Short mmCIF file of C-alpha atoms in Angstrom, two decimals:
data_model
loop_
_atom_site.label_atom_id
_atom_site.label_comp_id
_atom_site.label_asym_id
_atom_site.label_seq_id
_atom_site.Cartn_x
_atom_site.Cartn_y
_atom_site.Cartn_z
CA ASN A 15 -8.31 -13.94 -13.27
CA ALA A 16 -5.28 -14.24 -10.95
CA GLY A 17 -4.97 -10.51 -10.25
CA VAL A 18 -1.44 -9.51 -9.24
CA THR A 19 1.11 -12.28 -8.76
CA GLN A 20 4.69 -12.06 -7.53
CA THR A 21 7.60 -14.44 -8.03
CA PRO A 22 9.36 -15.68 -5.94
CA LYS A 23 7.53 -15.72 -2.60
CA PHE A 24 10.71 -15.93 -0.56
CA ARG A 25 14.40 -15.66 -1.32
CA VAL A 26 17.67 -15.61 0.60
CA LEU A 27 20.62 -13.81 -0.98
CA LYS A 28 24.20 -13.24 0.01
CA THR A 29 25.58 -9.71 0.00
CA GLY A 30 26.64 -8.77 -3.52
CA GLN A 31 24.41 -11.25 -5.33
CA SER A 32 21.87 -10.11 -7.87
CA MET A 33 18.28 -11.11 -8.46
CA THR A 34 15.10 -10.09 -10.22
CA LEU A 35 11.63 -9.99 -8.73
CA LEU A 36 8.78 -10.49 -11.15
CA CYS A 37 5.35 -8.91 -10.90
CA ALA A 38 2.61 -9.94 -13.28
CA GLN A 39 -0.97 -8.70 -13.62
CA ASP A 40 -3.74 -9.97 -15.84
CA MET A 41 -6.12 -7.01 -15.44
CA ASN A 42 -4.71 -4.93 -18.32
CA HIS A 43 -3.69 -2.20 -15.87
CA GLU A 44 -1.61 0.71 -17.10
CA TYR A 45 0.04 1.65 -13.81
CA MET A 46 2.36 -0.63 -11.87
CA TYR A 47 4.33 0.00 -8.67
CA TRP A 48 7.04 -1.56 -6.52
CA TYR A 49 6.99 -0.90 -2.78
CA ARG A 50 9.08 -2.11 0.10
CA GLN A 51 7.62 -2.65 3.54
CA ASP A 52 9.77 -2.52 6.65
CA PRO A 53 8.60 -2.76 10.27
CA GLY A 54 7.14 0.54 11.44
CA MET A 55 7.83 2.23 8.10
CA GLY A 56 4.67 1.55 6.14
CA LEU A 57 4.89 1.20 2.38
CA ARG A 58 7.61 3.12 0.58
CA LEU A 59 7.59 3.50 -3.18
CA ILE A 60 10.70 2.26 -4.98
CA HIS A 61 9.81 2.72 -8.66
CA TYR A 62 6.65 2.91 -10.69
CA SER A 63 5.45 2.78 -14.29
CA VAL A 64 2.58 4.55 -15.97
CA GLY A 65 2.68 2.39 -19.07
CA GLU A 66 4.60 -0.12 -21.12
CA GLY A 67 8.15 1.05 -21.75
CA THR A 68 8.06 3.79 -19.08
CA THR A 69 9.48 3.84 -15.57
CA ALA A 70 10.06 6.48 -12.90
CA LYS A 71 11.77 6.74 -9.53
CA GLY A 72 9.87 6.74 -6.29
CA GLU A 73 10.87 7.64 -2.77
CA VAL A 74 13.62 5.02 -2.26
CA PRO A 75 15.04 4.02 -5.69
CA ASP A 76 18.74 3.64 -4.82
CA GLY A 77 20.09 0.13 -5.37
CA TYR A 78 17.15 -0.95 -7.54
CA ASN A 79 16.37 -0.96 -11.24
CA VAL A 80 13.12 -1.74 -13.02
CA SER A 81 11.85 -2.59 -16.47
CA ARG A 82 8.39 -2.68 -18.05
CA LEU A 83 8.93 -4.33 -21.43
CA LYS A 84 5.45 -5.81 -21.47
CA LYS A 85 2.30 -4.16 -20.12
CA GLN A 86 1.49 -7.07 -17.85
CA ASN A 87 4.94 -7.43 -16.27
CA PHE A 88 7.02 -5.16 -14.04
CA LEU A 89 10.46 -6.39 -13.02
CA LEU A 90 12.46 -5.19 -10.03
CA GLY A 91 16.20 -5.85 -10.10
CA LEU A 92 18.82 -5.78 -7.41
CA GLU A 93 22.26 -5.67 -9.05
CA SER A 94 24.32 -6.06 -5.86
CA ALA A 95 22.20 -6.94 -2.86
CA ALA A 96 22.92 -5.36 0.52
CA PRO A 97 21.62 -6.31 3.99
CA SER A 98 19.70 -2.99 4.02
CA GLN A 99 17.56 -4.41 1.22
CA THR A 100 16.18 -7.10 3.49
CA SER A 101 12.47 -6.37 3.33
CA VAL A 102 9.09 -7.48 2.06
CA TYR A 103 8.47 -6.26 -1.47
CA PHE A 104 4.99 -5.60 -2.80
CA CYS A 105 3.90 -4.97 -6.32
CA ALA A 106 0.68 -3.12 -7.10
CA SER A 107 -1.23 -2.15 -10.21
CA LYS A 108 -4.18 0.02 -11.17
CA THR A 109 -6.06 1.27 -14.19
CA GLY A 110 -5.40 4.72 -15.63
CA ILE A 111 -8.86 5.90 -14.61
CA LYS A 112 -9.59 4.66 -11.10
CA GLU A 113 -7.41 5.14 -8.06
CA THR A 114 -7.75 1.69 -6.48
CA GLN A 115 -4.45 -0.14 -6.29
CA TYR A 116 -4.41 -3.94 -6.31
CA PHE A 117 -1.52 -5.46 -4.41
CA GLY A 118 0.28 -8.75 -4.89
CA PRO A 119 0.98 -11.17 -2.03
CA GLY A 120 4.55 -9.95 -1.51
CA THR A 121 8.09 -11.30 -1.82
CA ARG A 122 10.07 -11.73 1.37
CA LEU A 123 13.77 -11.09 0.75
CA LEU A 124 16.56 -11.77 3.21
CA VAL A 125 20.05 -10.53 2.40
CA LEU A 126 22.81 -12.02 4.53
CA GLY B 4 5.82 16.34 -0.92
CA GLU B 5 2.98 14.79 1.02
CA ASN B 6 3.51 13.61 4.61
CA VAL B 7 0.98 11.29 6.25
CA GLU B 8 1.00 10.66 10.00
CA GLN B 9 -1.02 7.73 11.38
CA HIS B 10 -1.99 7.04 15.01
CA PRO B 11 -1.98 4.91 17.01
CA SER B 12 0.66 2.44 15.89
CA THR B 13 -1.04 -0.30 17.92
CA LEU B 14 -4.66 -0.55 19.03
CA SER B 15 -6.03 -3.29 21.24
CA VAL B 16 -9.80 -3.63 21.76
CA GLN B 17 -12.30 -6.16 23.05
CA GLU B 18 -14.63 -7.85 20.60
CA GLY B 19 -17.72 -5.71 20.11
CA ASP B 20 -15.95 -2.45 20.92
CA SER B 21 -15.33 0.31 18.39
CA ALA B 22 -11.91 1.14 16.97
CA VAL B 23 -10.77 4.49 15.58
CA ILE B 24 -7.58 5.12 13.61
CA LYS B 25 -6.57 8.66 12.74
CA CYS B 26 -4.41 10.12 9.97
CA THR B 27 -3.24 13.62 9.19
CA TYR B 28 -1.81 14.85 5.90
CA SER B 29 0.15 17.91 4.89
CA ASP B 30 -0.56 18.60 1.21
CA SER B 31 -3.77 20.54 0.63
CA ALA B 32 -3.76 19.26 -2.98
CA SER B 33 -4.49 15.72 -1.77
CA ASN B 34 -8.11 14.83 -2.43
CA TYR B 35 -8.27 11.04 -2.41
CA PHE B 36 -7.91 9.06 0.83
CA PRO B 37 -7.99 5.26 0.74
CA TRP B 38 -7.73 2.82 3.65
CA TYR B 39 -6.11 -0.59 3.27
CA LYS B 40 -6.28 -3.70 5.44
CA GLN B 41 -3.31 -6.05 5.48
CA GLU B 42 -3.73 -9.49 6.98
CA LEU B 43 -0.72 -11.48 8.09
CA GLY B 44 1.32 -12.74 5.15
CA LYS B 45 -0.82 -10.99 2.56
CA GLY B 46 -0.75 -7.82 0.52
CA PRO B 47 -2.81 -4.73 1.46
CA GLN B 48 -6.40 -4.69 0.28
CA LEU B 49 -8.58 -1.61 -0.15
CA ILE B 50 -11.48 -1.57 2.32
CA ILE B 51 -12.89 1.93 1.91
CA ASP B 52 -11.95 5.27 0.39
CA ILE B 53 -13.17 8.84 0.45
CA ARG B 54 -12.82 11.82 -1.83
CA SER B 55 -12.49 15.43 -0.80
CA ASN B 56 -16.00 16.42 -1.82
CA VAL B 57 -17.46 14.05 0.79
CA GLY B 58 -17.24 14.38 4.56
CA GLU B 59 -18.21 10.84 5.53
CA LYS B 60 -18.68 7.45 3.93
CA LYS B 61 -20.01 4.22 5.41
CA ASP B 62 -19.87 0.60 4.39
CA GLN B 63 -21.56 -1.68 6.91
CA ARG B 64 -19.38 -1.62 10.06
CA ILE B 65 -16.71 0.58 8.53
CA ALA B 66 -16.84 4.36 8.12
CA VAL B 67 -14.37 7.03 7.15
CA THR B 68 -14.60 10.73 7.99
CA LEU B 69 -12.66 13.56 6.40
CA ASN B 70 -11.98 17.08 7.68
CA LYS B 71 -10.26 18.94 4.86
CA THR B 72 -9.86 22.13 6.85
CA ALA B 73 -7.91 20.36 9.57
CA LYS B 74 -6.30 17.95 7.08
CA HIS B 75 -7.23 14.80 8.93
CA PHE B 76 -9.27 11.71 8.23
CA SER B 77 -10.25 8.75 10.36
CA LEU B 78 -11.30 5.12 10.04
CA HIS B 79 -14.06 3.90 12.34
CA ILE B 80 -14.82 0.23 12.84
CA THR B 81 -17.87 -0.61 14.93
CA GLU B 82 -18.76 -3.92 16.59
CA THR B 83 -15.24 -5.22 16.07
CA GLN B 84 -14.71 -8.92 15.46
CA PRO B 85 -11.57 -11.07 15.80
CA GLU B 86 -11.31 -11.21 11.99
CA ASP B 87 -10.85 -7.43 11.98
CA SER B 88 -7.40 -8.03 13.52
CA ALA B 89 -4.88 -6.81 10.93
CA VAL B 90 -2.64 -3.88 10.04
CA TYR B 91 -4.49 -0.90 8.62
CA PHE B 92 -2.88 1.74 6.39
CA CYS B 93 -4.18 5.13 5.40
CA ALA B 94 -2.96 6.99 2.34
CA ALA B 95 -3.36 10.39 0.71
CA SER B 96 -2.96 11.47 -2.90
CA PRO B 97 -4.11 13.91 -5.52
CA ARG B 98 -6.72 12.24 -7.68
CA SER B 99 -5.46 10.31 -10.68
CA GLY B 100 -5.08 12.63 -13.59
CA GLY B 101 -1.42 12.26 -14.18
CA SER B 102 0.82 9.98 -12.19
CA TYR B 103 -0.91 8.53 -9.14
CA ILE B 104 1.54 8.42 -6.25
CA PRO B 105 -0.19 7.85 -2.89
CA THR B 106 1.70 8.49 0.32
CA PHE B 107 1.04 5.88 3.00
CA GLY B 108 0.92 6.17 6.76
CA ARG B 109 3.09 3.83 8.80
CA GLY B 110 0.23 1.53 9.72
CA THR B 111 -1.84 0.60 12.77
CA SER B 112 -1.82 -2.90 14.14
CA LEU B 113 -5.38 -3.62 15.35
CA ILE B 114 -5.83 -6.50 17.76
CA VAL B 115 -9.37 -7.59 18.61
CA HIS B 116 -9.55 -9.83 21.67
CA PRO B 117 -12.38 -12.40 21.75
#
């Protein structure tokens, strides 16, 4: 049972490039979330999903898109990366019944 | 929406001392309050949580208190150890029933000096 995994661990992009961050969970959780963490800002919700095939916007969705084609995977896309998207990205998941969120190890993204 | 304020942003203590981190929230509908610990280079991990029908909860050296009237809750760590050094986040949310969207505080960096 690997829990929540994130791919890649670290990435450097040039402004305007695109990329996809992958989050995978093997706990059969219904809910999945993408957060970004910036110094002194805590965790801010980008997008979330309450089930396969559903997605919704969070607090800071601009510049990001997501997809949940399979229950165990939640993808975060950056179509045209900007330096303001330099951050550490965390994925989390939880069951539909309990509140406890399980976080992945994070993806560190640097946009030059 | 919910607004969570967390203080202090940095807390430095000597090993064996107690540490207290405080959070306030704005939405009276919030009734679930988790605390997360984030070690360097890792994702946050739940260490304790409390629901609105309880005023205090303990788990070994860690305790959380909740004052719903004043809309604040606190994390207490007793007999601190160097391995307690980490960033701690509080959060507030209505209980899961529909979409579960916790609002996080900005974090407290706890440093425990040996």
